[in-house]
Coordinates of C-alpha atoms in Angstrom, one line a residue:
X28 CA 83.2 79.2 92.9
X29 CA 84.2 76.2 95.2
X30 CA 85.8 76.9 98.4
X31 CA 89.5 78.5 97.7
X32 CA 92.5 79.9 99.4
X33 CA 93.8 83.3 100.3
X34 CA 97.8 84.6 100.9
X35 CA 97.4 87.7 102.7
X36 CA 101.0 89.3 102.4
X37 CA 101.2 92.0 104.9
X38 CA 105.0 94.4 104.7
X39 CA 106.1 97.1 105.5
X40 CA 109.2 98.7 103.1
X41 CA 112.9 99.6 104.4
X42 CA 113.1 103.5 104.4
X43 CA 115.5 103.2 101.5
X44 CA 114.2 102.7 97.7
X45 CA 116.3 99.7 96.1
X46 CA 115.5 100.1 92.4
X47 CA 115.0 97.0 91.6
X48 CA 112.3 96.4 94.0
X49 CA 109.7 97.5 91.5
X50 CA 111.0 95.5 88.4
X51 CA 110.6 92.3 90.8
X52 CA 107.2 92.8 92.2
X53 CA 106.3 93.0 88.5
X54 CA 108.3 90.3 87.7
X55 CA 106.6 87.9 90.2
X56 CA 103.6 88.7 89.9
X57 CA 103.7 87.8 86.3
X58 CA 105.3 84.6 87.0
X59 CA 102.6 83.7 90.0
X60 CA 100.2 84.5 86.8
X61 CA 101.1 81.4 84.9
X62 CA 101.7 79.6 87.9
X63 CA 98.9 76.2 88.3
X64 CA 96.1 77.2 90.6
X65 CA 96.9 81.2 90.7
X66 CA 93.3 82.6 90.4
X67 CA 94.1 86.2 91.0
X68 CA 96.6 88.9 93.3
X69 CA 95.1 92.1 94.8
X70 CA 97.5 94.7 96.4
X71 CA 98.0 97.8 98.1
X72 CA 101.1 100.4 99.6
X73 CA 100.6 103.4 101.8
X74 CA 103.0 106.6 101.9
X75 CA 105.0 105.4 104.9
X76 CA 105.7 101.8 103.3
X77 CA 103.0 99.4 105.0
X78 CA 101.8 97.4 102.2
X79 CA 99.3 94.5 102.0
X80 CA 99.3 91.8 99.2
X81 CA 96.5 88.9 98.3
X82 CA 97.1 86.5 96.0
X83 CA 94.1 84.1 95.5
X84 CA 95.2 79.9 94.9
X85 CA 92.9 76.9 94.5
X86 CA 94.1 74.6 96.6
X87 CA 97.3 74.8 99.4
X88 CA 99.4 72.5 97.0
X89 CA 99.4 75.3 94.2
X90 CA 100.1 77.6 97.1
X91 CA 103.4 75.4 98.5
X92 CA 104.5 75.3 94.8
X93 CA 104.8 78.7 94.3
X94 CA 106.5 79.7 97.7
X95 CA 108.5 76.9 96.7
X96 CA 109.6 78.6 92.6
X97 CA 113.3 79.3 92.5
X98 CA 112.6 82.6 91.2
X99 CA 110.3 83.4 94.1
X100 CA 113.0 81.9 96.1
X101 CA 115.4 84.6 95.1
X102 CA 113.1 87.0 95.2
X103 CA 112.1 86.1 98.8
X104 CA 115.8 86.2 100.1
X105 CA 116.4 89.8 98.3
X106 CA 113.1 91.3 100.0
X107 CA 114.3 89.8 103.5
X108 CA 118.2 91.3 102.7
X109 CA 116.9 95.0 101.4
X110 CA 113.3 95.8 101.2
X111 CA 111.5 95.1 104.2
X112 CA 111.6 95.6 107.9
X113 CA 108.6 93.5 108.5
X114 CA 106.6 91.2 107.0
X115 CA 103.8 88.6 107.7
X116 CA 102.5 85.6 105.7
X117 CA 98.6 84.3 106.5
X118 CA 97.2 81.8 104.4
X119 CA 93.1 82.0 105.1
X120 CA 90.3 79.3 103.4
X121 CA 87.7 81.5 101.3
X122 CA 84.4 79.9 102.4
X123 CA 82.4 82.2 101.2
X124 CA 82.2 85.3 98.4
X125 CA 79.9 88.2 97.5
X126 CA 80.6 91.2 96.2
X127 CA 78.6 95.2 95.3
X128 CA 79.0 97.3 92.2
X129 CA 77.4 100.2 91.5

C-alpha cells in the first residue's frame, strides 16, 4: 500500500455515562465507513475511561472532509459538551507497514 495517513484519537470519558454516547460512536463510525478515502478505524477504552481511536485515510483531503461532515460536526460538539474531559487529535503519515500472525 502507498504511503497513507493515520488519526490517532486519544479521550478520556466524563465520569458520567450519557446514553447516547454509544449509539453515536456507532453511528459515526458507520458514516466515516462510506466516507471517500476511509481505509479502516481501530479502537480501544480502558475501565477508568481513557480511550484511544485510529481511523486510517488516504490522503489529508479525505481526512479534512470528514472532520468537516455535519453529522461529525454535531457529534464533535456533543462529545466536547458531555462525554469527555480530555481529548487529543494527531494526524501521523504511515510510511511504512508490516504486520505478524500466528
Amino acid at each position: 500500500m502507498e504511503t497513507y495517513y493515520a488519526v490517532i484519537f486519544t479521550s478520556q470519558r466524563t465520569e458520567k455515562d450519557e446514553a447516547g454516547y454509544a449509539k453515536m460512536a456507532e453511528a459515526m463510525d458507520s458514516l466515516a465507513q462510506k466516507q471517500p478515502g476511509f481505509i479502516r478505524v481501530e479502537g480501544v477504552r480502558d475501565a477508568e475511561g481513557m480511550g484511544i481511536t485510529v481511523s486510517y485515510w488516504e490522503t489529508l483531503e479525505a481526512i479534512q472532509a470528514w472532520k468537516a461532515n455535519a453529522k461529525h460536526l454535531v457529534a464533535q460538539q456533543f462529545g466536547k459538551e458531555n462525554w469527555y474531559t480530555h481529548y487529543q487529535v494527531e494526524i501521523c503519515q504511515v510510511m511504512k507497514e508490516y504486520s505478524f500472525t500466528k
